[in-house]
CSV table of C-alpha atoms (C1' of nucleotides) in Angstrom, one decimal:
chain,number,residue,atom,x,y,z
A,1,MET,CA,-12.3,7.3,20.5
A,2,LEU,CA,-15.5,8.5,22.3
A,3,LEU,CA,-16.7,6.5,25.2
A,4,GLN,CA,-19.9,7.2,26.9
A,5,ILE,CA,-21.9,5.9,29.8
A,6,ASP,CA,-25.7,5.9,30.6
A,7,VAL,CA,-26.0,6.1,34.4
A,8,ASN,CA,-29.7,5.4,34.2
A,9,SER,CA,-29.2,2.1,32.4
A,10,GLU,CA,-30.0,-1.2,34.1
A,11,GLU,CA,-26.6,-2.5,32.9
A,12,ALA,CA,-23.6,-2.1,35.3
A,13,LEU,CA,-21.3,0.9,34.5
A,14,TYR,CA,-18.3,-1.3,34.2
A,15,THR,CA,-20.0,-3.7,31.9
A,16,GLN,CA,-21.1,-0.9,29.7
A,17,LEU,CA,-17.6,0.4,29.5
A,18,ALA,CA,-16.1,-2.9,28.6
A,19,ASN,CA,-18.8,-3.4,26.0
A,20,GLN,CA,-17.9,0.0,24.4
A,21,ILE,CA,-14.3,-0.8,24.3
A,22,ARG,CA,-15.0,-4.3,22.6
A,23,TYR,CA,-17.4,-2.5,20.2
A,24,GLY,CA,-14.8,0.0,19.4
A,25,ILE,CA,-12.3,-2.6,18.6
A,26,ALA,CA,-14.7,-4.7,16.5
A,27,ARG,CA,-15.5,-1.5,14.4
A,28,GLY,CA,-11.8,-0.6,14.0
A,29,TYR,CA,-11.9,2.5,16.1
A,30,LEU,CA,-9.5,1.0,18.4
A,31,GLN,CA,-6.6,-1.0,17.0
A,32,PRO,CA,-3.9,-3.3,18.4
A,33,ASP,CA,-1.3,-1.4,20.5
A,34,ASP,CA,-3.5,1.6,20.8
A,35,PRO,CA,-3.3,3.3,24.3
A,36,LEU,CA,-6.3,3.7,26.5
A,37,PRO,CA,-6.8,6.6,28.8
A,38,SER,CA,-5.5,6.1,32.5
A,39,VAL,CA,-8.1,4.9,35.0
A,40,ARG,CA,-8.1,8.4,36.6
A,41,ASN,CA,-8.5,10.3,33.4
A,42,LEU,CA,-11.2,8.2,31.9
A,43,ALA,CA,-13.1,8.2,35.3
A,44,SER,CA,-12.9,11.9,35.4
A,45,GLU,CA,-14.1,12.2,31.6
A,46,LEU,CA,-17.0,10.0,32.3
A,47,GLY,CA,-17.8,11.3,35.7
A,48,ILE,CA,-17.7,8.0,37.4
A,49,ASN,CA,-15.2,6.5,40.1
A,50,MET,CA,-11.7,5.3,39.4
A,51,HIS,CA,-12.4,1.9,40.6
A,52,THR,CA,-15.3,1.3,38.3
A,53,VAL,CA,-13.0,2.0,35.3
A,54,SER,CA,-10.3,-0.3,36.8
A,55,LYS,CA,-12.9,-3.0,37.2
A,56,ALA,CA,-13.8,-2.7,33.4
A,57,TYR,CA,-10.1,-2.8,32.5
A,58,ASN,CA,-9.4,-5.9,34.5
A,59,LYS,CA,-12.4,-7.7,32.9
A,60,LEU,CA,-10.9,-7.0,29.5
A,61,LYS,CA,-7.5,-8.1,30.8
A,62,GLU,CA,-8.9,-11.3,31.8
A,63,GLU,CA,-10.3,-11.8,28.4
A,64,GLY,CA,-6.9,-11.2,26.8
A,65,ILE,CA,-8.2,-8.1,25.1
A,66,ILE,CA,-6.0,-5.3,26.7
A,67,ILE,CA,-2.6,-5.2,28.4
A,68,ILE,CA,-2.3,-3.4,31.7
A,69,ASN,CA,1.2,-2.3,32.8
A,70,ARG,CA,1.6,-0.5,36.0
A,71,SER,CA,3.5,2.7,35.3
A,72,LYS,CA,3.3,2.4,31.6
A,73,GLY,CA,-0.5,2.5,31.3
A,74,VAL,CA,-3.1,0.4,29.3
A,75,ARG,CA,-3.2,-0.6,25.7
A,76,ILE,CA,-5.0,-2.8,23.3
A,77,SER,CA,-3.3,-6.3,23.1
A,78,SER,CA,-1.4,-6.9,19.8
A,79,LYS,CA,-3.0,-10.3,19.7
A,80,VAL,CA,-6.4,-9.1,20.2
A,81,PHE,CA,-8.0,-10.7,17.1
A,82,ALA,CA,-6.1,-14.0,17.7
A,83,ASP,CA,-8.2,-17.1,18.4
A,84,ARG,CA,-7.3,-17.6,22.0
A,85,LYS,CA,-9.6,-20.8,22.2
A,86,THR,CA,-10.3,-20.3,25.9
A,87,GLY,CA,-13.6,-22.1,25.4
A,88,TYR,CA,-15.3,-18.9,24.3
A,89,GLU,CA,-17.3,-20.7,21.6
A,90,THR,CA,-18.9,-22.7,24.2
A,91,ILE,CA,-20.0,-19.6,26.1
A,92,LEU,CA,-21.1,-18.1,22.9
A,93,GLU,CA,-23.2,-21.0,21.9
A,94,GLU,CA,-25.1,-21.0,25.3
A,95,LYS,CA,-25.8,-17.2,25.0
A,96,ILE,CA,-27.1,-17.6,21.5
A,97,ARG,CA,-29.2,-20.6,22.5
A,98,GLN,CA,-30.8,-18.2,25.1
A,99,LEU,CA,-31.4,-15.4,22.6
A,100,VAL,CA,-32.8,-17.8,20.0
A,101,SER,CA,-35.2,-19.3,22.6
A,102,GLN,CA,-36.4,-15.8,23.5
A,103,SER,CA,-36.6,-14.8,19.8
A,104,ILE,CA,-38.8,-17.7,19.0
A,105,CYS,CA,-41.2,-16.9,21.8
A,106,ASN,CA,-41.4,-13.5,20.3
A,107,GLY,CA,-42.3,-14.6,16.8
A,108,ILE,CA,-38.8,-14.2,15.4
A,109,GLY,CA,-37.7,-17.1,13.2
A,110,GLU,CA,-34.4,-18.4,11.9
A,111,LYS,CA,-34.5,-16.2,8.7
A,112,ARG,CA,-35.3,-13.1,10.6
A,113,PHE,CA,-32.7,-13.7,13.4
A,114,LEU,CA,-29.9,-14.4,10.7
A,115,GLY,CA,-31.0,-11.1,9.1
A,116,VAL,CA,-30.4,-9.3,12.3
A,117,VAL,CA,-26.9,-10.8,12.7
A,118,GLU,CA,-25.8,-10.1,9.2
A,119,ASN,CA,-27.3,-6.5,9.7
A,120,VAL,CA,-25.1,-6.1,12.8
A,121,PHE,CA,-21.9,-7.3,11.0
A,122,LYS,CA,-22.6,-5.0,8.0
A,123,LYS,CA,-23.0,-2.0,10.2
A,124,MET,CA,-20.0,-2.9,12.1
A,125,ARG,CA,-17.9,-3.1,8.9
A,126,SER,CA,-19.0,0.2,7.6
A,127,GLY,CA,-18.1,1.8,11.1
A,128,GLU,CA,-21.6,2.1,12.6
B,1,MET,CA,-41.1,-31.3,31.0
B,2,LEU,CA,-38.0,-31.8,33.0
B,3,LEU,CA,-36.7,-28.4,34.5
B,4,GLN,CA,-33.4,-28.3,36.4
B,5,ILE,CA,-31.4,-25.6,38.2
B,6,ASP,CA,-27.7,-25.3,38.9
B,7,VAL,CA,-27.4,-23.6,42.2
B,8,ASN,CA,-23.7,-23.1,41.7
B,9,SER,CA,-24.1,-21.2,38.4
B,10,GLU,CA,-23.4,-17.5,38.4
B,11,GLU,CA,-26.7,-16.8,36.6
B,12,ALA,CA,-29.6,-16.1,39.0
B,13,LEU,CA,-32.0,-19.0,39.8
B,14,TYR,CA,-35.0,-17.2,38.5
B,15,THR,CA,-33.3,-16.2,35.2
B,16,GLN,CA,-32.2,-19.9,34.8
B,17,LEU,CA,-35.6,-21.0,35.3
B,18,ALA,CA,-37.2,-18.4,32.8
B,19,ASN,CA,-34.5,-19.5,30.3
B,20,GLN,CA,-35.4,-23.3,30.5
B,21,ILE,CA,-39.0,-22.5,30.0
B,22,ARG,CA,-38.2,-20.4,27.0
B,23,TYR,CA,-36.0,-23.1,25.8
B,24,GLY,CA,-38.7,-25.7,26.3
B,25,ILE,CA,-41.1,-23.7,24.4
B,26,ALA,CA,-38.7,-23.1,21.5
B,27,ARG,CA,-37.8,-26.9,21.2
B,28,GLY,CA,-41.6,-27.7,21.4
B,29,TYR,CA,-41.4,-29.5,24.7
B,30,LEU,CA,-43.9,-27.0,26.0
B,31,GLN,CA,-46.9,-25.9,23.8
B,32,PRO,CA,-49.4,-23.2,23.8
B,33,ASP,CA,-52.0,-23.6,26.6
B,34,ASP,CA,-49.9,-26.2,28.4
B,35,PRO,CA,-50.0,-25.9,32.2
B,36,LEU,CA,-47.0,-25.3,34.2
B,37,PRO,CA,-46.5,-26.5,38.0
B,38,SER,CA,-47.7,-24.3,40.7
B,39,VAL,CA,-45.1,-22.1,42.3
B,40,ARG,CA,-45.1,-24.2,45.4
B,41,ASN,CA,-44.8,-27.6,43.6
B,42,LEU,CA,-42.2,-26.4,41.3
B,43,ALA,CA,-40.2,-24.8,44.1
B,44,SER,CA,-40.4,-28.0,46.0
B,45,GLU,CA,-39.3,-30.1,43.0
B,46,LEU,CA,-36.3,-27.9,42.4
B,47,GLY,CA,-35.5,-27.4,46.1
B,48,ILE,CA,-35.7,-23.6,45.8
B,49,ASN,CA,-37.9,-21.0,47.4
B,50,MET,CA,-41.5,-20.3,46.2
B,51,HIS,CA,-40.8,-16.6,45.6
B,52,THR,CA,-37.9,-17.4,43.3
B,53,VAL,CA,-40.2,-19.5,41.0
B,54,SER,CA,-42.8,-16.7,41.3
B,55,LYS,CA,-40.3,-14.2,40.1
B,56,ALA,CA,-39.4,-16.3,37.0
B,57,TYR,CA,-43.2,-16.8,36.3
B,58,ASN,CA,-43.8,-13.0,36.5
B,59,LYS,CA,-40.9,-12.3,34.2
B,60,LEU,CA,-42.4,-14.5,31.6
B,61,LYS,CA,-45.7,-13.0,32.1
B,62,GLU,CA,-44.4,-9.6,31.4
B,63,GLU,CA,-42.9,-10.9,28.2
B,64,GLY,CA,-46.4,-12.3,27.2
B,65,ILE,CA,-45.2,-15.8,27.2
B,66,ILE,CA,-47.3,-17.2,29.9
B,67,ILE,CA,-50.6,-16.6,31.5
B,68,ILE,CA,-51.0,-16.3,35.3
B,69,ASN,CA,-54.3,-16.9,36.8
B,70,ARG,CA,-54.9,-16.7,40.6
B,71,SER,CA,-56.5,-19.8,41.6
B,72,LYS,CA,-56.5,-21.5,38.1
B,73,GLY,CA,-52.7,-21.7,37.9
B,74,VAL,CA,-50.1,-20.9,35.2
B,75,ARG,CA,-50.2,-21.9,31.5
B,76,ILE,CA,-48.2,-21.1,28.2
B,77,SER,CA,-49.9,-18.2,26.4
B,78,SER,CA,-51.9,-19.4,23.4
B,79,LYS,CA,-50.3,-16.5,21.5
B,80,VAL,CA,-46.8,-17.2,22.4
B,81,PHE,CA,-45.5,-17.5,19.0
B,82,ALA,CA,-47.3,-14.3,17.7
B,83,ASP,CA,-45.0,-11.4,16.8
B,84,ARG,CA,-46.0,-9.0,19.7
B,85,LYS,CA,-43.7,-6.2,18.3
B,86,THR,CA,-42.9,-4.9,21.8
B,87,GLY,CA,-39.7,-3.4,20.6
B,88,TYR,CA,-38.1,-6.9,21.2
B,89,GLU,CA,-36.2,-6.8,18.0
B,90,THR,CA,-34.4,-3.6,19.2
B,91,ILE,CA,-33.2,-5.3,22.3
B,92,LEU,CA,-32.3,-8.4,20.4
B,93,GLU,CA,-30.1,-6.2,18.1
B,94,GLU,CA,-28.3,-4.6,20.8
B,95,LYS,CA,-27.6,-8.0,22.5
B,96,ILE,CA,-26.4,-9.5,19.2
B,97,ARG,CA,-24.0,-6.4,18.8
B,98,GLN,CA,-22.4,-7.1,22.2
B,99,LEU,CA,-22.1,-10.7,21.3
B,100,VAL,CA,-20.6,-9.8,17.9
B,101,SER,CA,-18.2,-7.3,19.3
B,102,GLN,CA,-17.0,-9.9,21.9
B,103,SER,CA,-16.8,-12.6,19.2
B,104,ILE,CA,-14.5,-10.4,16.9
B,105,CYS,CA,-12.3,-9.8,20.0
B,106,ASN,CA,-12.0,-13.5,20.3
B,107,GLY,CA,-11.1,-14.3,16.7
B,108,ILE,CA,-14.7,-15.4,15.6
B,109,GLY,CA,-15.6,-13.9,12.4
B,110,GLU,CA,-19.0,-13.6,10.5
B,111,LYS,CA,-19.0,-16.9,9.0
B,112,ARG,CA,-18.1,-18.9,12.1
B,113,PHE,CA,-20.7,-16.8,14.1
B,114,LEU,CA,-23.4,-17.6,11.6
B,115,GLY,CA,-22.5,-21.2,11.7
B,116,VAL,CA,-23.0,-21.3,15.6
B,117,VAL,CA,-26.4,-19.6,15.0
B,118,GLU,CA,-27.5,-22.0,12.4
B,119,ASN,CA,-26.2,-24.9,14.4
B,120,VAL,CA,-28.3,-23.8,17.5
B,121,PHE,CA,-31.6,-23.5,15.2
B,122,LYS,CA,-30.6,-27.1,13.9
B,123,LYS,CA,-30.4,-28.6,17.4
B,124,MET,CA,-33.5,-26.8,18.5
B,125,ARG,CA,-35.6,-28.1,15.6
B,126,SER,CA,-34.3,-31.7,16.3
B,127,GLY,CA,-35.2,-31.3,20.0
B,128,GLU,CA,-31.8,-30.8,21.5
C,1,DA,C1',16.4,13.4,44.1
C,2,DT,C1',12.0,15.0,43.4
C,3,DA,C1',7.8,15.6,41.5
C,4,DG,C1',4.3,13.3,38.7
C,5,DC,C1',2.3,9.9,36.5
C,6,DT,C1',0.9,4.8,36.4
C,7,DG,C1',-2.2,0.7,38.3
C,8,DT,C1',-3.0,-1.6,42.8
C,9,DT,C1',-4.4,-2.3,47.4
C,10,DA,C1',-7.0,-1.5,51.6
C,11,DT,C1',-10.8,0.2,54.3
C,12,DA,C1',-15.3,1.9,54.5
C,13,DT,C1',-20.0,3.3,53.4
C,14,DT,C1',-24.2,3.2,50.7
C,15,DA,C1',-27.6,1.0,47.6
C,16,DT,C1',-29.5,-2.6,45.2
C,17,DA,C1',-30.5,-7.4,43.8
C,18,DC,C1',-31.0,-12.2,44.9
C,19,DA,C1',-32.6,-15.8,47.8
C,20,DT,C1',-34.5,-17.4,51.7
C,21,DA,C1',-38.4,-17.8,55.3
C,22,DG,C1',-42.9,-17.6,57.5
C,23,DA,C1',-47.3,-15.9,57.6
C,24,DA,C1',-51.6,-14.3,56.0
C,25,DC,C1',-54.8,-13.0,52.1
C,26,DA,C1',-58.5,-13.5,48.3
C,27,DA,C1',-60.3,-16.3,44.6
C,28,DC,C1',-61.7,-20.2,43.0
C,29,DA,C1',-62.8,-25.8,42.9
C,30,DA,C1',-64.1,-30.2,44.8
D,1,DT,C1',-65.6,-26.6,54.4
D,2,DT,C1',-61.1,-27.8,52.9
D,3,DG,C1',-57.6,-27.3,49.8
D,4,DT,C1',-55.3,-25.2,46.1
D,5,DT,C1',-54.0,-21.1,43.5
D,6,DG,C1',-51.1,-16.8,43.0
D,7,DT,C1',-50.3,-12.6,45.8
D,8,DT,C1',-48.7,-9.6,49.5
D,9,DC,C1',-46.1,-8.5,53.5
D,10,DT,C1',-42.3,-8.4,56.7
D,11,DA,C1',-37.8,-9.9,57.7
D,12,DT,C1',-33.1,-11.6,57.2
D,13,DG,C1',-28.6,-12.8,55.1
D,14,DT,C1',-25.5,-12.6,51.3
D,15,DA,C1',-23.5,-10.8,47.2
D,16,DT,C1',-22.5,-7.1,43.9
D,17,DA,C1',-22.2,-2.3,42.3
D,18,DA,C1',-20.5,2.0,42.9
D,19,DT,C1',-18.7,5.5,45.6
D,20,DA,C1',-14.8,7.9,48.6
D,21,DT,C1',-10.2,8.4,50.8
D,22,DA,C1',-5.8,7.0,51.4
D,23,DA,C1',-1.6,5.0,50.9
D,24,DC,C1',1.7,2.1,48.1
D,25,DA,C1',5.1,0.6,44.5
D,26,DG,C1',6.9,1.2,39.7
D,27,DC,C1',8.6,4.1,36.4
D,28,DT,C1',9.7,8.7,33.7
D,29,DA,C1',11.1,13.2,33.2
D,30,DT,C1',12.6,17.5,35.1
DNA sequence: ATAGCTGTTATATTATACATAGAACAACAA
DNA sequence: TTGTTGTTCTATGTATAATATAACAGCTAT
């Protein structure tokens, strides 16, 4: 799978990387048990530092999305789609509350907001 | 309207403050042309620095949500609910894409995601 | 065994963002 | 004139992000 980074983005590099991997999983480009490149190889491909890749991997590891094994490498967790109920829905609701507040202040109401969400899901199912 | 800040949160103070004001507008607790406290007064109430409040206010000003007038003070924009079409929907879609990716990786599908969104709107209409 | 690959750990440096503090300024109101 | 408004300036301390080397421990294949 193609991963790319925008060094001019305001978003932190390791966050961009983690997002891209989650996105790849959500679209089905990355599947359970699929291997990921080593920290050194991916860093080299992207032209960034090894530790930055390592930081992204460890963030995903904490979320239970990938499995890191010293000497075996990194792979997508076989239970990646399982409902791990780690209180994620509470975090999600708070983030959505912020997005909804901001949307209302920008003239975007419930119908239009739901339309954007459905559109994102549709694109995701069709693989972009 | 009551504004409060959690100094132990990972979220930056000025971001929390901006979020609370947007949230207050979305719920109707703050209405167009309503005045906001001065940077010094609000900072004093919240126990934080004047410049932190100023930073939050300027962020909202850039979003077209509030009007800042040197010597007259700060108030909610009369056009706060207008569709300013400043490309906000593009930003919204990208943020939703990230949230949806993460949700899928946590076992939350489209139905459940839409349910959370609808629930947030419902709470917002009923005023919390 | 040795060479090569894994992720990890440690130390160090640079840059940026966040939050604070105090002071002074210009615009307006009472 | 006095007081309030937001703004600007300088300064400091802390935290995070990203980089760079270097070494380490676990495993695999030659």
